[in-house]
Amino acid sequence: MDKTKKSSGLALIPFLVFIVIYLGAGIVLQSRGVEMAFYQFPAVVAMFISVLTAFAINYKAGINENFRIFAKGAGSEDIMCMLMIFLLAGGFSSVAGAMGGVDATVNLGVSIIPASLLTAGLFVIAAFLGTATGTSMGTIGALVPIALGVVDKAGLSLPLVMAAVVSGAMFGDNLSMISDTTIAATRTQGVELRDKFRTNFWIAFPAAVVTIILLVIFGRPESSQAIVVDQFSFIKVIPYILVLVLALAGVNVYLDLTIGIFSAGIIGMAYGDLTFLDFAVRIWEGFQGMIEVFLLSMLVGGIAEMAKEYGGINWLIEKISKTIKGKKSAQLGLSALAALTDACTANNTVAIIVDGPMAKGISEQYGVDPRKTASILDVFACIVQGLIPYGAQFLVVASLCEGRVSPMDIIPDNWYLFLLAFFAILSYFVPWYEKITLKGRWDWEENRVVND
């Protein structure tokens, strides 16, 4: 904590205003029976009101001074890097989807999985697709219609199958190199994507293995039947594999995503799914799809800088310090922070962006490696996002299932998310965990990894 700056809880009120507006609007609209109620009020508008609140609270400093501080945060290097990654990730997802990559990936998975293992297989397909595309929503939208057909043909449990799809999608959302949550978590903590992936993987992998075993045991169909699979081309899966492999190999994320965009475009044009003009339009559509999170990140960056300047981060750390006794309890506190914020906002990316600056201060105060902090924020925001019945993931499932299953039927079967929480918390207390997952030591003065 920076002792040279004042401590004031008032500086955090803008964040509270955002949560009250965003959550309150969702509750009111849901009570009126509005579909996707928690996604009707624009998050950017709620954050804009929060910005006005921040300027009003700190009016004594003057508009010019407040805007200088706001602009410093909104245009910081971390925010700008995050915004560029958002744009490139959106472009890649749009082009790869347009050339048939999602359908090819789904059909490839279904074609190689035995009918008797379909429930576990759907979890694996959802996990791969979510990791490759970086979107749990897109994964769920692509897989649920297929999963419904599988349920009807093979006599599977509908709630368990839908839970497998949702859990697998959240696995991918959490681990993907190009998901909004990963980008937000790594950039707010100033760490590399591959480092966060390594840290995160050894929490998610054991949880996924146990989940697959449980699904194999309890998810067997009453009768095994062959599932009809549409024709597909394996080459259309290659851009997803390429992006994943290059990211794990440590290739610069901007170059990685650019390669992904052009590889998907070339394959799409070669197969006649895209023209050159379509390719350009799809890239632009992908950029447009990121506008909301783009603007949201800028506004939050500005407010966060104001909160830091006027003592809000110091105040929060002081309060949390009263319940935190050391590194282990600090990690538990970060877990609770991410979980509660996501429960209030019903948006894991928003939750991470809001929590990022505060989490960074807590990490520095208690010596939590920022690579681990990025993992914690992403893990618990995704866990809660996959368990709240008013989250977009469940609303989409309920809509596609046309009333055949409710979120409350699915939530108890989301075994992976409960196991993910267990293994995440266990990692805080296992001495050798960080030695395995964190290569090198984090130097707080230089803000980078050093190898002693």
Short mmCIF file of C-alpha atoms in Angstrom, two decimals:
data_model
loop_
_atom_site.label_atom_id
_atom_site.label_comp_id
_atom_site.label_asym_id
_atom_site.label_seq_id
_atom_site.Cartn_x
_atom_site.Cartn_y
_atom_site.Cartn_z
CA MET A 1 0.00 0.00 0.00
CA ASP A 2 1.25 3.46 -0.85
CA LYS A 3 1.67 5.30 2.45
CA THR A 4 2.20 8.65 0.76
CA LYS A 5 -1.38 8.91 -0.47
CA LYS A 6 -4.53 9.49 1.51
CA SER A 7 -7.09 6.82 2.24
CA SER A 8 -10.74 7.48 1.39
CA GLY A 9 -13.65 5.11 0.85
CA LEU A 10 -15.49 7.85 -1.07
CA ALA A 11 -13.21 7.22 -4.05
CA LEU A 12 -14.77 3.75 -4.45
CA ILE A 13 -18.36 5.00 -4.57
CA PRO A 14 -18.36 5.16 -8.41
CA PHE A 15 -17.81 1.38 -8.52
CA LEU A 16 -20.69 0.91 -6.07
CA VAL A 17 -22.88 3.15 -8.22
CA PHE A 18 -22.13 0.97 -11.24
CA ILE A 19 -23.01 -2.25 -9.40
CA VAL A 20 -26.23 -0.79 -7.95
CA ILE A 21 -27.39 0.50 -11.35
CA TYR A 22 -26.41 -2.64 -13.26
CA LEU A 23 -27.71 -5.11 -10.69
CA GLY A 24 -30.77 -3.03 -9.79
CA ALA A 25 -31.88 -2.66 -13.40
CA GLY A 26 -31.54 -6.41 -13.89
CA ILE A 27 -33.62 -7.22 -10.80
CA VAL A 28 -36.36 -4.78 -11.77
CA LEU A 29 -36.56 -6.00 -15.36
CA GLN A 30 -36.50 -9.64 -14.31
CA SER A 31 -39.38 -9.03 -11.91
CA ARG A 32 -41.33 -7.76 -14.91
CA GLY A 33 -40.64 -10.91 -16.88
CA VAL A 34 -38.16 -9.37 -19.33
CA GLU A 35 -35.97 -11.98 -21.06
CA MET A 36 -32.19 -11.67 -20.51
CA ALA A 37 -33.06 -9.03 -17.90
CA PHE A 38 -29.53 -8.59 -16.57
CA TYR A 39 -28.27 -7.76 -20.05
CA GLN A 40 -30.84 -5.14 -21.05
CA PHE A 41 -29.32 -2.11 -19.35
CA PRO A 42 -26.11 -1.21 -21.23
CA ALA A 43 -23.08 -1.76 -19.01
CA VAL A 44 -21.27 1.12 -20.74
CA VAL A 45 -24.04 3.56 -19.82
CA ALA A 46 -23.98 2.36 -16.21
CA MET A 47 -20.22 2.90 -16.18
CA PHE A 48 -20.60 6.35 -17.78
CA ILE A 49 -22.90 7.34 -14.91
CA SER A 50 -20.20 6.07 -12.57
CA VAL A 51 -17.65 8.29 -14.31
CA LEU A 52 -19.91 11.32 -13.77
CA THR A 53 -20.23 10.28 -10.12
CA ALA A 54 -16.44 10.16 -9.77
CA PHE A 55 -16.11 13.69 -11.21
CA ALA A 56 -18.88 14.94 -8.92
CA ILE A 57 -17.36 13.43 -5.77
CA ASN A 58 -13.95 14.96 -6.54
CA TYR A 59 -15.30 18.30 -7.78
CA LYS A 60 -12.90 20.29 -5.60
CA ALA A 61 -9.98 19.19 -7.77
CA GLY A 62 -11.65 20.76 -10.79
CA ILE A 63 -12.81 19.28 -14.09
CA ASN A 64 -9.46 19.72 -15.82
CA GLU A 65 -7.48 17.96 -13.09
CA ASN A 66 -10.03 15.16 -12.82
CA PHE A 67 -9.99 14.64 -16.57
CA ARG A 68 -6.18 14.57 -16.58
CA ILE A 69 -6.22 11.77 -14.01
CA PHE A 70 -9.07 9.98 -15.80
CA ALA A 71 -7.32 10.17 -19.17
CA LYS A 72 -4.08 8.88 -17.65
CA GLY A 73 -5.89 5.73 -16.52
CA ALA A 74 -8.06 5.30 -19.62
CA GLY A 75 -5.07 5.65 -21.92
CA SER A 76 -2.54 3.71 -19.87
CA GLU A 77 -0.28 1.17 -21.58
CA ASP A 78 -2.05 -1.78 -19.95
CA ILE A 79 -5.48 -0.56 -21.07
CA MET A 80 -4.30 0.13 -24.62
CA CYS A 81 -2.69 -3.32 -24.88
CA MET A 82 -5.87 -4.93 -23.58
CA LEU A 83 -8.01 -3.04 -26.09
CA MET A 84 -5.87 -4.13 -29.03
CA ILE A 85 -6.07 -7.76 -27.92
CA PHE A 86 -9.86 -7.45 -27.59
CA LEU A 87 -10.11 -6.19 -31.17
CA LEU A 88 -7.88 -8.91 -32.60
CA ALA A 89 -9.65 -11.64 -30.63
CA GLY A 90 -13.00 -10.38 -31.91
CA GLY A 91 -11.74 -10.34 -35.48
CA PHE A 92 -10.39 -13.88 -35.24
CA SER A 93 -13.54 -15.28 -33.67
CA SER A 94 -15.73 -13.65 -36.32
CA VAL A 95 -13.66 -14.82 -39.32
CA ALA A 96 -13.12 -18.35 -37.99
CA GLY A 97 -16.82 -18.73 -37.27
CA ALA A 98 -17.84 -17.40 -40.68
CA MET A 99 -15.68 -19.90 -42.54
CA GLY A 100 -17.29 -22.81 -40.66
CA GLY A 101 -14.70 -23.41 -37.96
CA VAL A 102 -17.19 -23.78 -35.10
CA ASP A 103 -19.39 -26.30 -36.92
CA ALA A 104 -16.33 -28.27 -38.03
CA THR A 105 -14.98 -28.42 -34.48
CA VAL A 106 -18.31 -29.62 -33.03
CA ASN A 107 -18.85 -32.26 -35.69
CA LEU A 108 -15.26 -33.48 -35.39
CA GLY A 109 -15.75 -34.04 -31.68
CA VAL A 110 -19.09 -35.82 -32.00
CA SER A 111 -17.74 -38.05 -34.76
CA ILE A 112 -14.88 -39.49 -32.69
CA ILE A 113 -16.67 -39.96 -29.35
CA PRO A 114 -18.41 -43.30 -28.65
CA ALA A 115 -22.16 -42.99 -28.02
CA SER A 116 -21.75 -44.53 -24.55
CA LEU A 117 -19.46 -41.65 -23.50
CA LEU A 118 -21.43 -38.79 -25.01
CA THR A 119 -22.12 -36.88 -21.79
CA ALA A 120 -18.42 -36.80 -20.90
CA GLY A 121 -17.64 -36.25 -24.58
CA LEU A 122 -19.85 -33.19 -24.79
CA PHE A 123 -17.98 -31.74 -21.80
CA VAL A 124 -14.67 -32.31 -23.63
CA ILE A 125 -16.00 -30.82 -26.88
CA ALA A 126 -17.33 -27.77 -25.04
CA ALA A 127 -14.01 -27.39 -23.21
CA PHE A 128 -12.01 -27.51 -26.44
CA LEU A 129 -14.38 -25.26 -28.35
CA GLY A 130 -14.51 -22.74 -25.51
CA THR A 131 -10.71 -22.73 -25.25
CA ALA A 132 -10.30 -22.37 -29.01
CA THR A 133 -12.90 -19.65 -29.52
CA GLY A 134 -12.61 -17.81 -26.20
CA THR A 135 -16.37 -17.54 -25.74
CA SER A 136 -18.61 -19.55 -23.46
CA MET A 137 -21.69 -17.99 -25.04
CA GLY A 138 -20.68 -19.02 -28.55
CA THR A 139 -19.81 -22.51 -27.35
CA ILE A 140 -23.15 -22.95 -25.63
CA GLY A 141 -25.05 -21.56 -28.60
CA ALA A 142 -23.29 -24.00 -30.95
CA LEU A 143 -23.50 -27.09 -28.76
CA VAL A 144 -26.89 -26.97 -27.03
CA PRO A 145 -28.95 -27.73 -30.17
CA ILE A 146 -26.69 -30.71 -30.92
CA ALA A 147 -26.78 -31.82 -27.27
CA LEU A 148 -30.59 -31.75 -27.32
CA GLY A 149 -30.60 -34.11 -30.27
CA VAL A 150 -28.13 -36.39 -28.50
CA VAL A 151 -30.29 -36.45 -25.37
CA ASP A 152 -33.38 -37.46 -27.32
CA LYS A 153 -31.60 -40.16 -29.32
CA ALA A 154 -29.51 -41.72 -26.57
CA GLY A 155 -31.76 -41.42 -23.53
CA LEU A 156 -29.45 -39.14 -21.54
CA SER A 157 -30.27 -36.94 -18.54
CA LEU A 158 -31.11 -33.50 -19.94
CA PRO A 159 -29.99 -31.49 -16.84
CA LEU A 160 -26.71 -33.43 -16.64
CA VAL A 161 -25.97 -32.99 -20.36
CA MET A 162 -26.70 -29.26 -20.21
CA ALA A 163 -24.50 -28.98 -17.10
CA ALA A 164 -21.71 -30.75 -19.01
CA VAL A 165 -22.02 -28.25 -21.87
CA VAL A 166 -22.12 -25.20 -19.58
CA SER A 167 -19.23 -26.47 -17.43
CA GLY A 168 -17.12 -27.28 -20.47
CA ALA A 169 -17.83 -23.84 -21.93
CA MET A 170 -16.75 -22.18 -18.68
CA PHE A 171 -13.58 -24.33 -18.65
CA GLY A 172 -12.74 -22.87 -22.05
CA ASP A 173 -13.75 -19.33 -21.14
CA ASN A 174 -11.49 -19.51 -18.10
CA LEU A 175 -8.43 -20.99 -19.86
CA SER A 176 -8.64 -19.59 -23.38
CA MET A 177 -5.83 -17.33 -24.53
CA ILE A 178 -8.30 -15.14 -26.43
CA SER A 179 -11.22 -14.93 -24.01
CA ASP A 180 -12.24 -11.54 -22.62
CA THR A 181 -11.69 -12.80 -19.08
CA THR A 182 -8.13 -13.99 -19.69
CA ILE A 183 -7.20 -10.78 -21.49
CA ALA A 184 -8.71 -8.63 -18.73
CA ALA A 185 -7.12 -10.67 -15.93
CA THR A 186 -3.62 -10.67 -17.42
CA ARG A 187 -3.56 -7.06 -18.53
CA THR A 188 -4.91 -5.66 -15.24
CA GLN A 189 -2.21 -7.60 -13.38
CA GLY A 190 0.53 -6.94 -15.94
CA VAL A 191 1.41 -10.58 -16.62
CA GLU A 192 1.89 -12.72 -19.72
CA LEU A 193 -0.92 -14.85 -21.13
CA ARG A 194 1.13 -18.05 -21.10
CA ASP A 195 2.09 -17.55 -17.42
CA LYS A 196 -1.52 -17.16 -16.39
CA PHE A 197 -2.45 -20.20 -18.49
CA ARG A 198 0.21 -22.34 -16.78
CA THR A 199 -0.93 -21.23 -13.33
CA ASN A 200 -4.59 -21.67 -14.20
CA PHE A 201 -4.15 -25.02 -15.98
CA TRP A 202 -2.97 -26.89 -12.91
CA ILE A 203 -6.13 -25.84 -11.10
CA ALA A 204 -8.54 -26.48 -13.98
CA PHE A 205 -7.00 -29.73 -15.27
CA PRO A 206 -7.48 -31.88 -12.15
CA ALA A 207 -11.01 -30.52 -11.75
CA ALA A 208 -11.74 -31.43 -15.39
CA VAL A 209 -10.28 -34.94 -15.00
CA VAL A 210 -12.44 -35.69 -11.96
CA THR A 211 -15.47 -34.24 -13.77
CA ILE A 212 -14.89 -36.46 -16.81
CA ILE A 213 -14.62 -39.54 -14.57
CA LEU A 214 -17.91 -38.64 -12.83
CA LEU A 215 -19.64 -38.00 -16.16
CA VAL A 216 -18.42 -41.34 -17.53
CA ILE A 217 -19.80 -43.13 -14.47
CA PHE A 218 -23.08 -41.26 -14.03
CA GLY A 219 -23.71 -39.95 -17.55
CA ARG A 220 -24.04 -43.21 -19.47
CA PRO A 221 -27.12 -43.43 -21.73
CA GLU A 222 -29.86 -45.98 -21.21
CA SER A 223 -29.23 -47.26 -24.73
CA SER A 224 -26.29 -46.59 -27.07
CA GLN A 225 -27.08 -45.47 -30.59
CA ALA A 226 -25.01 -44.06 -33.42
CA ILE A 227 -25.34 -40.30 -33.80
CA VAL A 228 -25.64 -38.85 -37.29
CA VAL A 229 -22.90 -36.27 -37.87
CA ASP A 230 -22.90 -33.64 -40.61
CA GLN A 231 -19.98 -33.55 -43.03
CA PHE A 232 -17.06 -31.36 -42.05
CA SER A 233 -13.51 -30.52 -43.07
CA PHE A 234 -10.72 -30.93 -40.50
CA ILE A 235 -8.72 -28.12 -42.08
CA LYS A 236 -11.31 -25.64 -40.78
CA VAL A 237 -10.33 -26.58 -37.22
CA ILE A 238 -6.67 -25.73 -37.89
CA PRO A 239 -6.88 -21.94 -37.17
CA TYR A 240 -8.12 -22.66 -33.63
CA ILE A 241 -5.38 -25.21 -33.02
CA LEU A 242 -2.81 -22.85 -34.53
CA VAL A 243 -3.75 -19.94 -32.25
CA LEU A 244 -3.71 -22.19 -29.18
CA VAL A 245 -0.34 -23.78 -30.00
CA LEU A 246 1.35 -20.48 -30.91
CA ALA A 247 0.09 -18.87 -27.69
CA LEU A 248 1.41 -21.75 -25.58
CA ALA A 249 4.72 -21.54 -27.45
CA GLY A 250 5.09 -17.94 -26.29
CA VAL A 251 4.48 -16.19 -29.62
CA ASN A 252 3.53 -12.53 -29.16
CA VAL A 253 -0.25 -12.42 -28.70
CA TYR A 254 -0.73 -9.69 -31.33
CA LEU A 255 1.16 -11.73 -33.91
CA ASP A 256 -0.59 -14.91 -32.81
CA LEU A 257 -4.09 -13.50 -33.30
CA THR A 258 -3.13 -11.81 -36.57
CA ILE A 259 -1.89 -15.16 -37.89
CA GLY A 260 -5.15 -16.71 -36.71
CA ILE A 261 -7.24 -14.12 -38.54
CA PHE A 262 -5.42 -14.53 -41.85
CA SER A 263 -5.19 -18.33 -41.66
CA ALA A 264 -8.97 -18.52 -41.08
CA GLY A 265 -9.56 -16.03 -43.90
CA ILE A 266 -7.34 -17.89 -46.38
CA ILE A 267 -9.02 -21.23 -45.59
CA GLY A 268 -12.46 -19.61 -45.86
CA MET A 269 -11.67 -18.10 -49.26
CA ALA A 270 -10.06 -21.35 -50.48
CA TYR A 271 -13.22 -23.30 -49.62
CA GLY A 272 -15.56 -20.68 -51.06
CA ASP A 273 -17.09 -19.75 -47.68
CA LEU A 274 -15.71 -16.21 -47.89
CA THR A 275 -14.82 -13.72 -50.59
CA PHE A 276 -12.08 -11.18 -49.99
CA LEU A 277 -14.77 -8.57 -49.27
CA ASP A 278 -16.53 -10.96 -46.85
CA PHE A 279 -13.20 -11.49 -45.12
CA ALA A 280 -12.76 -7.75 -44.57
CA VAL A 281 -16.37 -7.34 -43.43
CA ARG A 282 -16.09 -10.20 -40.94
CA ILE A 283 -12.96 -8.68 -39.40
CA TRP A 284 -14.81 -5.39 -38.98
CA GLU A 285 -17.84 -7.19 -37.50
CA GLY A 286 -15.52 -8.88 -35.04
CA PHE A 287 -14.08 -5.50 -34.06
CA GLN A 288 -17.59 -4.10 -33.66
CA GLY A 289 -18.54 -7.01 -31.43
CA MET A 290 -15.87 -5.85 -28.99
CA ILE A 291 -16.98 -2.22 -28.85
CA GLU A 292 -18.88 -2.62 -25.57
CA VAL A 293 -16.02 -4.23 -23.66
CA PHE A 294 -13.60 -1.83 -25.42
CA LEU A 295 -15.41 1.26 -24.11
CA LEU A 296 -16.08 -0.36 -20.75
CA SER A 297 -12.38 -1.07 -20.27
CA MET A 298 -11.43 2.53 -21.06
CA LEU A 299 -14.01 3.95 -18.64
CA VAL A 300 -13.03 1.55 -15.87
CA GLY A 301 -9.35 2.34 -16.43
CA GLY A 302 -10.10 6.02 -15.94
CA ILE A 303 -12.20 5.51 -12.82
CA ALA A 304 -9.62 3.12 -11.37
CA GLU A 305 -6.90 5.74 -11.78
CA MET A 306 -9.10 8.29 -10.01
CA ALA A 307 -9.82 5.81 -7.21
CA LYS A 308 -6.09 5.23 -6.84
CA GLU A 309 -5.25 8.95 -6.92
CA TYR A 310 -7.88 9.90 -4.35
CA GLY A 311 -7.16 7.08 -1.89
CA GLY A 312 -9.80 4.49 -2.74
CA ILE A 313 -7.36 1.62 -3.32
CA ASN A 314 -5.49 2.44 -0.11
CA TRP A 315 -8.77 2.50 1.83
CA LEU A 316 -9.85 -0.88 0.46
CA ILE A 317 -6.52 -2.48 1.28
CA GLU A 318 -6.68 -1.04 4.80
CA LYS A 319 -10.12 -2.57 5.36
CA ILE A 320 -9.22 -5.92 3.86
CA SER A 321 -5.99 -5.94 5.87
CA LYS A 322 -8.05 -6.24 9.05
CA THR A 323 -9.29 -9.67 7.96
CA ILE A 324 -6.22 -10.80 6.04
CA LYS A 325 -3.44 -12.30 8.12
CA GLY A 326 -1.08 -13.27 5.33
CA LYS A 327 -0.64 -14.57 1.82
CA LYS A 328 -3.12 -17.45 2.12
CA SER A 329 -5.96 -15.34 3.49
CA ALA A 330 -5.15 -12.66 0.87
CA GLN A 331 -5.81 -15.23 -1.84
CA LEU A 332 -9.09 -16.17 -0.17
CA GLY A 333 -9.99 -12.49 -0.06
CA LEU A 334 -9.25 -12.09 -3.77
CA SER A 335 -11.43 -15.13 -4.47
CA ALA A 336 -14.32 -13.62 -2.54
CA LEU A 337 -13.84 -10.26 -4.25
CA ALA A 338 -14.08 -11.79 -7.73
CA ALA A 339 -17.02 -14.02 -6.80
CA LEU A 340 -19.09 -11.25 -5.20
CA THR A 341 -18.45 -8.76 -7.99
CA ASP A 342 -19.52 -11.28 -10.63
CA ALA A 343 -22.65 -12.16 -8.66
CA CYS A 344 -23.53 -8.46 -8.64
CA THR A 345 -22.73 -7.73 -12.29
CA ALA A 346 -23.61 -11.12 -13.88
CA ASN A 347 -20.69 -10.57 -16.24
CA ASN A 348 -17.31 -12.18 -15.54
CA THR A 349 -15.35 -9.84 -17.82
CA VAL A 350 -16.86 -6.76 -16.18
CA ALA A 351 -16.16 -8.22 -12.74
CA ILE A 352 -12.48 -8.75 -13.56
CA ILE A 353 -12.07 -5.30 -15.09
CA VAL A 354 -13.66 -3.69 -12.02
CA ASP A 355 -11.65 -5.77 -9.54
CA GLY A 356 -8.33 -5.62 -11.40
CA PRO A 357 -6.81 -2.44 -9.92
CA MET A 358 -7.91 -3.32 -6.38
CA ALA A 359 -6.66 -6.88 -6.72
CA LYS A 360 -3.27 -5.63 -7.91
CA GLY A 361 -2.90 -3.47 -4.81
CA ILE A 362 -3.84 -6.33 -2.50
CA SER A 363 -1.41 -8.66 -4.27
CA GLU A 364 1.49 -6.24 -3.86
CA GLN A 365 0.64 -5.64 -0.21
CA TYR A 366 0.62 -9.34 0.70
CA GLY A 367 3.12 -10.76 -1.77
CA VAL A 368 0.71 -12.72 -3.93
CA ASP A 369 2.36 -13.35 -7.30
CA PRO A 370 0.33 -11.40 -9.90
CA ARG A 371 0.31 -14.45 -12.16
CA LYS A 372 -1.59 -16.25 -9.42
CA THR A 373 -3.83 -13.22 -8.86
CA ALA A 374 -4.80 -13.17 -12.55
CA SER A 375 -5.69 -16.84 -12.28
CA ILE A 376 -7.74 -16.31 -9.12
CA LEU A 377 -9.75 -13.45 -10.62
CA ASP A 378 -10.52 -15.43 -13.78
CA VAL A 379 -11.28 -18.69 -11.97
CA PHE A 380 -13.76 -17.31 -9.44
CA ALA A 381 -15.46 -14.90 -11.83
CA CYS A 382 -16.05 -17.83 -14.19
CA ILE A 383 -17.19 -20.14 -11.38
CA VAL A 384 -19.87 -17.75 -10.21
CA GLN A 385 -20.85 -16.86 -13.79
CA GLY A 386 -21.55 -20.54 -14.39
CA LEU A 387 -23.64 -20.89 -11.22
CA ILE A 388 -25.89 -17.83 -11.15
CA PRO A 389 -29.32 -18.62 -12.69
CA TYR A 390 -29.63 -15.09 -14.08
CA GLY A 391 -26.33 -15.29 -15.98
CA ALA A 392 -26.39 -15.09 -19.78
CA GLN A 393 -25.13 -18.67 -20.12
CA PHE A 394 -28.14 -20.16 -18.36
CA LEU A 395 -30.56 -17.79 -20.04
CA VAL A 396 -29.33 -18.97 -23.44
CA VAL A 397 -29.60 -22.63 -22.41
CA ALA A 398 -33.15 -22.13 -21.14
CA SER A 399 -34.10 -20.35 -24.35
CA LEU A 400 -32.62 -23.00 -26.65
CA CYS A 401 -34.19 -25.80 -24.60
CA GLU A 402 -37.60 -24.09 -24.92
CA GLY A 403 -38.60 -24.61 -21.31
CA ARG A 404 -37.60 -28.28 -21.07
CA VAL A 405 -35.09 -27.54 -18.30
CA SER A 406 -34.52 -24.65 -15.89
CA PRO A 407 -31.24 -23.22 -14.57
CA MET A 408 -32.08 -24.55 -11.10
CA ASP A 409 -32.24 -28.07 -12.55
CA ILE A 410 -28.77 -27.68 -14.09
CA ILE A 411 -26.82 -25.88 -11.35
CA PRO A 412 -26.52 -28.87 -8.94
CA ASP A 413 -24.98 -30.92 -11.79
CA ASN A 414 -22.28 -28.33 -12.59
CA TRP A 415 -19.74 -30.55 -10.86
CA TYR A 416 -16.76 -29.10 -12.67
CA LEU A 417 -17.31 -25.59 -11.26
CA PHE A 418 -17.59 -26.87 -7.68
CA LEU A 419 -14.45 -28.95 -8.18
CA LEU A 420 -12.68 -25.95 -9.73
CA ALA A 421 -13.37 -23.92 -6.59
CA PHE A 422 -12.10 -26.78 -4.42
CA PHE A 423 -8.82 -27.19 -6.32
CA ALA A 424 -8.30 -23.42 -6.50
CA ILE A 425 -8.62 -23.01 -2.74
CA LEU A 426 -6.53 -26.14 -2.18
CA SER A 427 -3.73 -24.54 -4.21
CA TYR A 428 -3.48 -21.72 -1.66
CA PHE A 429 -2.46 -24.20 1.03
CA VAL A 430 -0.26 -26.62 -0.95
CA PRO A 431 3.38 -25.49 -0.52
CA TRP A 432 4.71 -27.03 -3.75
CA TYR A 433 1.96 -25.70 -6.03
CA GLU A 434 3.65 -22.40 -6.88
CA LYS A 435 7.04 -24.08 -7.33
CA ILE A 436 5.50 -26.20 -10.09
CA THR A 437 3.38 -23.53 -11.80
CA LEU A 438 5.34 -20.30 -11.35
CA LYS A 439 8.68 -20.28 -13.13
CA GLY A 440 10.93 -17.59 -11.75
CA ARG A 441 10.26 -14.96 -9.09
CA TRP A 442 8.13 -11.85 -9.49
CA ASP A 443 10.14 -8.68 -8.95
CA TRP A 444 7.74 -6.01 -7.65
CA GLU A 445 10.15 -3.14 -8.29
CA GLU A 446 10.64 -4.04 -11.95
CA ASN A 447 7.16 -5.57 -12.37
CA ARG A 448 8.43 -8.61 -14.20
CA VAL A 449 9.56 -12.21 -13.74
CA VAL A 450 13.20 -12.70 -12.86
CA ASN A 451 15.12 -15.96 -12.79
CA ASP A 452 17.50 -16.10 -9.85
#
